[in-house]
Each structure stands twice: as structure tokens, then as C-alpha cells.
CSV table of N, CA and C in Angstrom, one decimal:
chain,number,residue,atom,x,y,z
A,1,MET,N,50.0,-28.9,-15.4
A,1,MET,CA,48.9,-28.1,-15.1
A,1,MET,C,48.0,-27.9,-16.4
A,2,LYS,N,46.7,-27.8,-16.1
A,2,LYS,CA,45.8,-27.7,-17.2
A,2,LYS,C,45.6,-26.2,-17.5
A,3,LYS,N,45.7,-25.8,-18.7
A,3,LYS,CA,45.5,-24.4,-19.1
A,3,LYS,C,44.0,-24.2,-19.4
A,4,ILE,N,43.5,-23.1,-18.8
A,4,ILE,CA,42.1,-22.7,-19.0
A,4,ILE,C,42.0,-21.8,-20.2
A,5,ASP,N,41.2,-22.3,-21.2
A,5,ASP,CA,41.1,-21.5,-22.4
A,5,ASP,C,40.0,-20.5,-22.3
A,6,SER,N,38.9,-20.8,-21.6
A,6,SER,CA,37.8,-19.8,-21.5
A,6,SER,C,37.1,-20.0,-20.2
A,7,MET,N,36.4,-19.0,-19.8
A,7,MET,CA,35.6,-19.1,-18.6
A,7,MET,C,34.3,-19.7,-18.8
A,8,ASN,N,33.8,-20.5,-17.9
A,8,ASN,CA,32.4,-21.1,-18.0
A,8,ASN,C,31.4,-20.1,-17.4
A,9,LEU,N,30.6,-19.5,-18.3
A,9,LEU,CA,29.6,-18.4,-17.9
A,9,LEU,C,28.3,-19.0,-17.5
A,10,VAL,N,28.0,-20.3,-17.6
A,10,VAL,CA,26.7,-20.8,-17.4
A,10,VAL,C,26.3,-20.6,-15.9
A,11,PRO,N,27.1,-20.8,-14.9
A,11,PRO,CA,26.7,-20.6,-13.5
A,11,PRO,C,26.3,-19.1,-13.3
A,12,PHE,N,27.1,-18.2,-13.9
A,12,PHE,CA,26.8,-16.8,-13.8
A,12,PHE,C,25.5,-16.4,-14.4
A,13,ILE,N,25.2,-17.0,-15.6
A,13,ILE,CA,23.9,-16.7,-16.2
A,13,ILE,C,22.7,-17.3,-15.4
A,14,ASP,N,22.9,-18.4,-14.8
A,14,ASP,CA,21.9,-19.0,-14.0
A,14,ASP,C,21.6,-18.1,-12.8
A,15,ILE,N,22.6,-17.6,-12.2
A,15,ILE,CA,22.3,-16.8,-11.0
A,15,ILE,C,21.6,-15.5,-11.4
A,16,MET,N,22.0,-14.9,-12.5
A,16,MET,CA,21.4,-13.7,-13.0
A,16,MET,C,19.9,-13.9,-13.4
A,17,LEU,N,19.6,-15.0,-13.9
A,17,LEU,CA,18.2,-15.3,-14.3
A,17,LEU,C,17.4,-15.5,-13.0
A,18,VAL,N,17.9,-16.1,-12.0
A,18,VAL,CA,17.2,-16.3,-10.8
A,18,VAL,C,16.9,-14.9,-10.1
A,19,LEU,N,18.0,-14.1,-10.1
A,19,LEU,CA,17.8,-12.7,-9.5
A,19,LEU,C,16.8,-11.9,-10.3
A,20,LEU,N,16.8,-12.1,-11.6
A,20,LEU,CA,15.8,-11.4,-12.5
A,20,LEU,C,14.4,-11.8,-12.2
A,21,VAL,N,14.2,-13.1,-12.0
A,21,VAL,CA,12.9,-13.6,-11.6
A,21,VAL,C,12.4,-13.1,-10.3
A,22,ILE,N,13.3,-13.0,-9.3
A,22,ILE,CA,13.0,-12.5,-8.0
A,22,ILE,C,12.6,-11.0,-8.0
A,23,VAL,N,13.3,-10.3,-8.8
A,23,VAL,CA,13.1,-8.8,-8.9
A,23,VAL,C,11.7,-8.6,-9.6
A,24,LEU,N,11.5,-9.3,-10.7
A,24,LEU,CA,10.2,-9.1,-11.4
A,24,LEU,C,9.0,-9.6,-10.6
A,25,THR,N,9.2,-10.6,-9.8
A,25,THR,CA,8.1,-11.1,-9.0
A,25,THR,C,7.7,-10.1,-7.9
A,26,THR,N,8.7,-9.6,-7.2
A,26,THR,CA,8.4,-8.7,-6.1
A,26,THR,C,8.0,-7.4,-6.6
A,27,ALA,N,8.4,-6.9,-7.8
A,27,ALA,CA,8.0,-5.6,-8.3
A,27,ALA,C,6.5,-5.7,-8.7
A,28,SER,N,6.0,-6.8,-9.0
A,28,SER,CA,4.6,-6.9,-9.4
A,28,SER,C,3.6,-6.7,-8.2
A,29,PHE,N,4.1,-6.9,-7.0
A,29,PHE,CA,3.3,-6.8,-5.8
A,29,PHE,C,3.3,-5.4,-5.2
A,30,VAL,N,4.1,-4.5,-5.7
A,30,VAL,CA,4.2,-3.2,-5.1
A,30,VAL,C,2.9,-2.4,-5.5
A,31,ASN,N,2.2,-2.0,-4.5
A,31,ASN,CA,0.9,-1.2,-4.7
A,31,ASN,C,1.2,0.2,-4.3
A,32,THR,N,1.2,1.1,-5.3
A,32,THR,CA,1.5,2.5,-5.1
A,32,THR,C,0.3,3.3,-5.6
A,33,SER,N,0.0,4.4,-4.9
A,33,SER,CA,-1.1,5.2,-5.3
A,33,SER,C,-0.6,6.2,-6.3
A,34,ARG,N,-1.5,6.6,-7.2
A,34,ARG,CA,-1.2,7.6,-8.2
A,34,ARG,C,-1.3,9.0,-7.7
A,35,ILE,N,-1.9,9.2,-6.5
A,35,ILE,CA,-2.0,10.5,-5.9
A,35,ILE,C,-0.8,10.7,-5.0
A,36,GLN,N,-0.2,11.9,-5.2
A,36,GLN,CA,1.0,12.2,-4.4
A,36,GLN,C,0.6,12.5,-3.0
A,37,VAL,N,1.0,11.5,-2.1
A,37,VAL,CA,0.7,11.6,-0.7
A,37,VAL,C,2.0,11.3,0.1
A,38,ASN,N,2.4,12.2,1.0
A,38,ASN,CA,3.5,12.0,1.8
A,38,ASN,C,3.0,11.4,3.1
A,39,VAL,N,3.3,10.1,3.3
A,39,VAL,CA,2.7,9.4,4.4
A,39,VAL,C,3.6,9.7,5.7
A,40,PRO,N,2.9,9.7,6.9
A,40,PRO,CA,3.7,10.0,8.1
A,40,PRO,C,4.7,8.9,8.4
A,41,LYS,N,5.7,9.2,9.2
A,41,LYS,CA,6.7,8.2,9.5
A,41,LYS,C,6.5,7.7,11.0
A,42,VAL,N,6.8,6.5,11.2
A,42,VAL,CA,6.8,5.9,12.6
A,42,VAL,C,8.2,5.4,12.9
A,43,SER,N,8.5,5.4,14.2
A,43,SER,CA,9.9,5.0,14.6
A,43,SER,C,10.0,3.5,14.6
A,44,ASP,N,9.1,2.8,15.3
A,44,ASP,CA,9.3,1.4,15.5
A,44,ASP,C,7.9,0.8,15.7
A,45,GLY,N,7.7,-0.4,15.1
A,45,GLY,CA,6.4,-1.0,15.2
A,45,GLY,C,6.6,-2.5,14.9
A,46,THR,N,5.6,-3.2,15.3
A,46,THR,CA,5.6,-4.7,15.0
A,46,THR,C,4.9,-4.9,13.7
A,47,ARG,N,5.3,-5.9,13.0
A,47,ARG,CA,4.7,-6.2,11.7
A,47,ARG,C,4.0,-7.5,11.8
A,48,GLU,N,2.8,-7.6,11.3
A,48,GLU,CA,2.1,-8.9,11.3
A,48,GLU,C,1.8,-9.2,9.9
A,49,ASN,N,1.8,-10.5,9.6
A,49,ASN,CA,1.4,-11.0,8.3
A,49,ASN,C,-0.1,-11.2,8.3
A,50,THR,N,-0.8,-10.5,7.5
A,50,THR,CA,-2.2,-10.6,7.4
A,50,THR,C,-2.6,-11.1,6.0
A,51,ASN,N,-3.6,-11.9,6.0
A,51,ASN,CA,-4.2,-12.4,4.7
A,51,ASN,C,-5.4,-11.6,4.3
A,52,VAL,N,-5.2,-10.9,3.2
A,52,VAL,CA,-6.3,-10.1,2.7
A,52,VAL,C,-7.1,-10.9,1.7
A,53,GLU,N,-8.3,-11.3,2.0
A,53,GLU,CA,-9.1,-12.2,1.2
A,53,GLU,C,-9.9,-11.4,0.1
A,54,SER,N,-10.4,-10.3,0.4
A,54,SER,CA,-11.2,-9.5,-0.6
A,54,SER,C,-10.4,-8.3,-1.0
A,55,LYS,N,-10.9,-7.7,-2.1
A,55,LYS,CA,-10.2,-6.5,-2.6
A,55,LYS,C,-10.4,-5.3,-1.6
A,56,PRO,N,-9.3,-4.7,-1.2
A,56,PRO,CA,-9.4,-3.7,-0.2
A,56,PRO,C,-9.9,-2.4,-0.8
A,57,ILE,N,-10.4,-1.5,0.0
A,57,ILE,CA,-10.9,-0.2,-0.3
A,57,ILE,C,-9.7,0.8,-0.1
A,58,ASN,N,-9.3,1.5,-1.1
A,58,ASN,CA,-8.2,2.5,-0.9
A,58,ASN,C,-8.8,3.9,-0.8
A,59,ILE,N,-8.5,4.5,0.4
A,59,ILE,CA,-9.0,5.8,0.7
A,59,ILE,C,-7.7,6.7,0.9
A,60,ALA,N,-7.6,7.8,0.2
A,60,ALA,CA,-6.5,8.7,0.4
A,60,ALA,C,-7.0,10.1,0.8
A,61,ILE,N,-6.1,10.7,1.6
A,61,ILE,CA,-6.4,12.1,2.0
A,61,ILE,C,-5.2,12.9,1.6
A,62,ASP,N,-5.4,13.9,0.7
A,62,ASP,CA,-4.2,14.7,0.2
A,62,ASP,C,-3.9,15.8,1.2
A,63,SER,N,-2.9,16.6,0.9
A,63,SER,CA,-2.4,17.6,1.8
A,63,SER,C,-3.4,18.8,2.1
A,64,GLU,N,-4.3,19.0,1.1
A,64,GLU,CA,-5.4,20.0,1.3
A,64,GLU,C,-6.6,19.4,2.1
A,65,GLY,N,-6.6,18.2,2.4
A,65,GLY,CA,-7.8,17.6,3.0
A,65,GLY,C,-8.8,17.0,2.1
A,66,GLY,N,-8.5,16.8,0.8
A,66,GLY,CA,-9.4,16.2,-0.1
A,66,GLY,C,-9.4,14.7,0.0
A,67,PHE,N,-10.5,14.1,-0.3
A,67,PHE,CA,-10.7,12.7,-0.2
A,67,PHE,C,-10.7,12.0,-1.6
A,68,TYR,N,-10.1,10.8,-1.6
A,68,TYR,CA,-10.0,10.0,-2.8
A,68,TYR,C,-10.4,8.6,-2.5
A,69,LEU,N,-11.3,8.0,-3.4
A,69,LEU,CA,-11.7,6.6,-3.3
A,69,LEU,C,-11.1,5.9,-4.5
A,70,ASP,N,-10.2,5.0,-4.3
A,70,ASP,CA,-9.6,4.3,-5.4
A,70,ASP,C,-9.1,5.2,-6.5
A,71,ASN,N,-8.3,6.2,-6.1
A,71,ASN,CA,-7.6,7.2,-6.9
A,71,ASN,C,-8.6,8.2,-7.6
A,72,ARG,N,-9.8,8.2,-7.2
A,72,ARG,CA,-10.8,9.2,-7.8
A,72,ARG,C,-11.2,10.2,-6.7
A,73,PRO,N,-11.2,11.5,-7.0
A,73,PRO,CA,-11.7,12.5,-6.0
A,73,PRO,C,-13.2,12.2,-5.7
A,74,ILE,N,-13.5,12.4,-4.4
A,74,ILE,CA,-14.8,12.1,-3.9
A,74,ILE,C,-15.1,13.0,-2.7
A,75,SER,N,-16.4,13.4,-2.6
A,75,SER,CA,-16.8,14.2,-1.4
A,75,SER,C,-17.0,13.3,-0.3
A,76,LEU,N,-17.1,13.9,0.9
A,76,LEU,CA,-17.3,13.1,2.1
A,76,LEU,C,-18.6,12.4,2.1
A,77,GLU,N,-19.7,13.1,1.6
A,77,GLU,CA,-21.0,12.5,1.6
A,77,GLU,C,-21.0,11.3,0.6
A,78,ALA,N,-20.4,11.5,-0.6
A,78,ALA,CA,-20.4,10.5,-1.6
A,78,ALA,C,-19.5,9.3,-1.1
A,79,LEU,N,-18.5,9.6,-0.3
A,79,LEU,CA,-17.7,8.5,0.3
A,79,LEU,C,-18.5,7.7,1.3
A,80,LYS,N,-19.3,8.4,2.1
A,80,LYS,CA,-20.1,7.7,3.0
A,80,LYS,C,-21.1,6.8,2.3
A,81,ALA,N,-21.7,7.3,1.3
A,81,ALA,CA,-22.7,6.5,0.5
A,81,ALA,C,-22.0,5.3,-0.2
A,82,ALA,N,-20.8,5.5,-0.7
A,82,ALA,CA,-20.0,4.4,-1.3
A,82,ALA,C,-19.6,3.3,-0.3
A,83,LEU,N,-19.3,3.7,0.9
A,83,LEU,CA,-18.9,2.7,1.9
A,83,LEU,C,-20.0,1.9,2.4
A,84,ALA,N,-21.2,2.4,2.2
A,84,ALA,CA,-22.4,1.7,2.6
A,84,ALA,C,-22.6,0.5,1.7
A,85,ASN,N,-22.1,0.5,0.5
A,85,ASN,CA,-22.3,-0.6,-0.4
A,85,ASN,C,-21.3,-1.8,-0.2
A,86,TYR,N,-20.3,-1.6,0.7
A,86,TYR,CA,-19.3,-2.6,1.0
A,86,TYR,C,-19.7,-3.4,2.2
A,87,GLN,N,-19.2,-4.6,2.3
A,87,GLN,CA,-19.4,-5.5,3.5
A,87,GLN,C,-18.5,-4.9,4.6
A,88,THR,N,-18.9,-5.2,5.8
A,88,THR,CA,-18.2,-4.7,7.0
A,88,THR,C,-16.9,-5.4,7.2
A,89,ASP,N,-16.6,-6.5,6.6
A,89,ASP,CA,-15.3,-7.2,6.8
A,89,ASP,C,-14.4,-6.8,5.6
A,90,THR,N,-14.7,-5.9,4.8
A,90,THR,CA,-13.8,-5.5,3.7
A,90,THR,C,-12.7,-4.7,4.2
A,91,PRO,N,-11.4,-5.0,3.9
A,91,PRO,CA,-10.3,-4.2,4.4
A,91,PRO,C,-10.2,-2.8,3.8
A,92,VAL,N,-9.9,-1.9,4.6
A,92,VAL,CA,-9.8,-0.5,4.2
A,92,VAL,C,-8.3,0.0,4.4
A,93,ILE,N,-7.7,0.5,3.3
A,93,ILE,CA,-6.3,1.0,3.3
A,93,ILE,C,-6.4,2.5,3.3
A,94,LEU,N,-5.9,3.2,4.3
A,94,LEU,CA,-6.0,4.6,4.4
A,94,LEU,C,-4.6,5.2,4.2
A,95,ASN,N,-4.5,6.0,3.1
A,95,ASN,CA,-3.3,6.8,2.8
A,95,ASN,C,-3.5,8.2,3.2
A,96,GLY,N,-2.9,8.7,4.3
A,96,GLY,CA,-3.1,10.1,4.7
A,96,GLY,C,-1.8,10.9,4.5
A,97,ASP,N,-1.9,12.0,3.9
A,97,ASP,CA,-0.7,12.9,3.8
A,97,ASP,C,-0.3,13.4,5.2
A,98,SER,N,1.0,13.5,5.4
A,98,SER,CA,1.5,13.9,6.7
A,98,SER,C,1.2,15.4,7.0
A,99,LYS,N,0.9,16.1,5.9
A,99,LYS,CA,0.6,17.6,6.1
A,99,LYS,C,-0.9,17.8,6.2
A,100,SER,N,-1.8,16.7,6.0
A,100,SER,CA,-3.2,16.9,6.1
A,100,SER,C,-3.6,17.1,7.5
A,101,ASP,N,-4.8,17.8,7.7
A,101,ASP,CA,-5.2,18.1,9.1
A,101,ASP,C,-5.8,16.8,9.7
A,102,LEU,N,-5.8,16.8,11.1
A,102,LEU,CA,-6.4,15.7,11.8
A,102,LEU,C,-7.9,15.6,11.6
A,103,ASP,N,-8.5,16.7,11.3
A,103,ASP,CA,-10.0,16.7,11.2
A,103,ASP,C,-10.4,15.7,10.0
A,104,ALA,N,-9.7,15.7,8.9
A,104,ALA,CA,-10.1,14.8,7.8
A,104,ALA,C,-9.9,13.4,8.2
A,105,PHE,N,-8.8,13.1,9.0
A,105,PHE,CA,-8.6,11.7,9.4
A,105,PHE,C,-9.7,11.3,10.4
A,106,VAL,N,-10.1,12.1,11.3
A,106,VAL,CA,-11.1,11.8,12.3
A,106,VAL,C,-12.5,11.6,11.6
A,107,GLN,N,-12.8,12.4,10.6
A,107,GLN,CA,-14.0,12.2,9.8
A,107,GLN,C,-14.1,10.8,9.2
A,108,ILE,N,-12.9,10.4,8.6
A,108,ILE,CA,-12.9,9.1,7.9
A,108,ILE,C,-13.0,8.0,9.0
A,109,MET,N,-12.3,8.1,10.1
A,109,MET,CA,-12.4,7.1,11.2
A,109,MET,C,-13.9,7.1,11.7
A,110,ASP,N,-14.5,8.2,11.9
A,110,ASP,CA,-15.9,8.2,12.4
A,110,ASP,C,-16.8,7.5,11.4
A,111,MET,N,-16.6,7.8,10.2
A,111,MET,CA,-17.4,7.2,9.1
A,111,MET,C,-17.3,5.7,9.1
A,112,LEU,N,-16.0,5.2,9.2
A,112,LEU,CA,-15.8,3.8,9.2
A,112,LEU,C,-16.3,3.1,10.4
A,113,GLN,N,-16.3,3.8,11.5
A,113,GLN,CA,-16.8,3.2,12.7
A,113,GLN,C,-18.3,3.1,12.7
A,114,ALA,N,-19.0,4.1,12.1
A,114,ALA,CA,-20.4,4.1,11.9
A,114,ALA,C,-20.9,3.0,11.0
A,115,GLN,N,-20.0,2.7,10.0
A,115,GLN,CA,-20.4,1.6,9.0
A,115,GLN,C,-20.1,0.2,9.6
A,116,GLY,N,-19.3,0.2,10.7
A,116,GLY,CA,-19.0,-1.1,11.3
A,116,GLY,C,-17.8,-1.7,10.7
A,117,MET,N,-17.0,-1.0,10.0
A,117,MET,CA,-15.7,-1.5,9.3
A,117,MET,C,-14.6,-1.4,10.3
A,118,LYS,N,-14.0,-2.6,10.7
A,118,LYS,CA,-13.0,-2.6,11.7
A,118,LYS,C,-11.6,-3.0,11.1
A,119,ASP,N,-11.6,-3.5,9.9
A,119,ASP,CA,-10.4,-4.0,9.3
A,119,ASP,C,-9.7,-2.8,8.5
A,120,LEU,N,-8.9,-2.0,9.3
A,120,LEU,CA,-8.3,-0.8,8.8
A,120,LEU,C,-6.8,-0.9,8.8
A,121,TYR,N,-6.2,-0.5,7.7
A,121,TYR,CA,-4.7,-0.4,7.6
A,121,TYR,C,-4.4,1.0,7.3
A,122,ILE,N,-3.4,1.6,8.0
A,122,ILE,CA,-3.0,2.9,7.8
A,122,ILE,C,-1.6,2.9,7.2
A,123,VAL,N,-1.3,3.5,6.1
A,123,VAL,CA,0.0,3.4,5.4
A,123,VAL,C,0.9,4.5,6.1
A,124,VAL,N,2.0,4.0,6.6
A,124,VAL,CA,3.0,4.8,7.2
A,124,VAL,C,4.4,4.4,6.6
A,125,GLU,N,5.4,5.3,6.8
A,125,GLU,CA,6.7,5.0,6.4
A,125,GLU,C,7.6,4.9,7.6
A,126,GLU,N,8.4,3.8,7.6
A,126,GLU,CA,9.3,3.6,8.8
A,126,GLU,C,10.5,4.6,8.8
A,127,GLU,N,10.8,5.3,9.9
A,127,GLU,CA,11.9,6.2,10.0
A,127,GLU,C,13.2,5.4,10.0
A,128,LYS,N,14.2,6.0,9.3
A,128,LYS,CA,15.5,5.3,9.2
A,128,LYS,C,16.5,6.0,10.1
């Protein structure tokens, strides 16, 4: 029998480097808001792969009903004026706090509908 003097660590190092590359690559795609928003939860839904071609508009509604455009506080009138500068096919990502009132959400939806923007994504968290 052949006696093993030491372990070969090269395969272990190769696997760890591949895992490190995967973790670092996926971590760079995580898009989180700087505003503390507790998103509502949904039980079950279908997921579709969509290709976002242009930079999306990020709109957030906090728990007090305040509006944010790309992490900057904004009034409803200023938000309406800012949305008029975008093309109608620009994707809109809506982060709504689960404790915010429905009125703020309806105001945003009405504004987007009036501007002709139909590419809307609502951020929710899946229930476990």
C-alpha cells in the first residue's frame, strides 16, 4: 500500500474560487433601496423573465405616505412633472411600504396611467 504523505488541496481551492466568483457576481446584481420600506408579502405567484432595456424609474412610498423618486424625497406634483420627462415605455419599479395607505398607491397608479406608462413592477416579498 502506498502511504499518503499530504492531502492534495488544489481541487478544494478550485471549488472555493468558483463559489467565490458566483457569490460576488450575484451580489453585484442586488438592487436595494436606501429608504426603509417594508414591502407587502404575497403567497404565490408566477415569475416571468423580463428584459429591462432602459434604466428603470424607482418610486418608493414610505409608511407615512411620502413619495421618493430614485431615493430622493419628492412631492406628488413634482413627481408628476418628473414623470412627464420620461418615455412611456420606461419601466417603473414601485416600492410601497406595507403600512402605507392605499390612497398613496392609487395616486401613483393614476399618475402613471395618465402619463401612459404601462411597464410597472411592484416590489413584494414572497411569504414563506
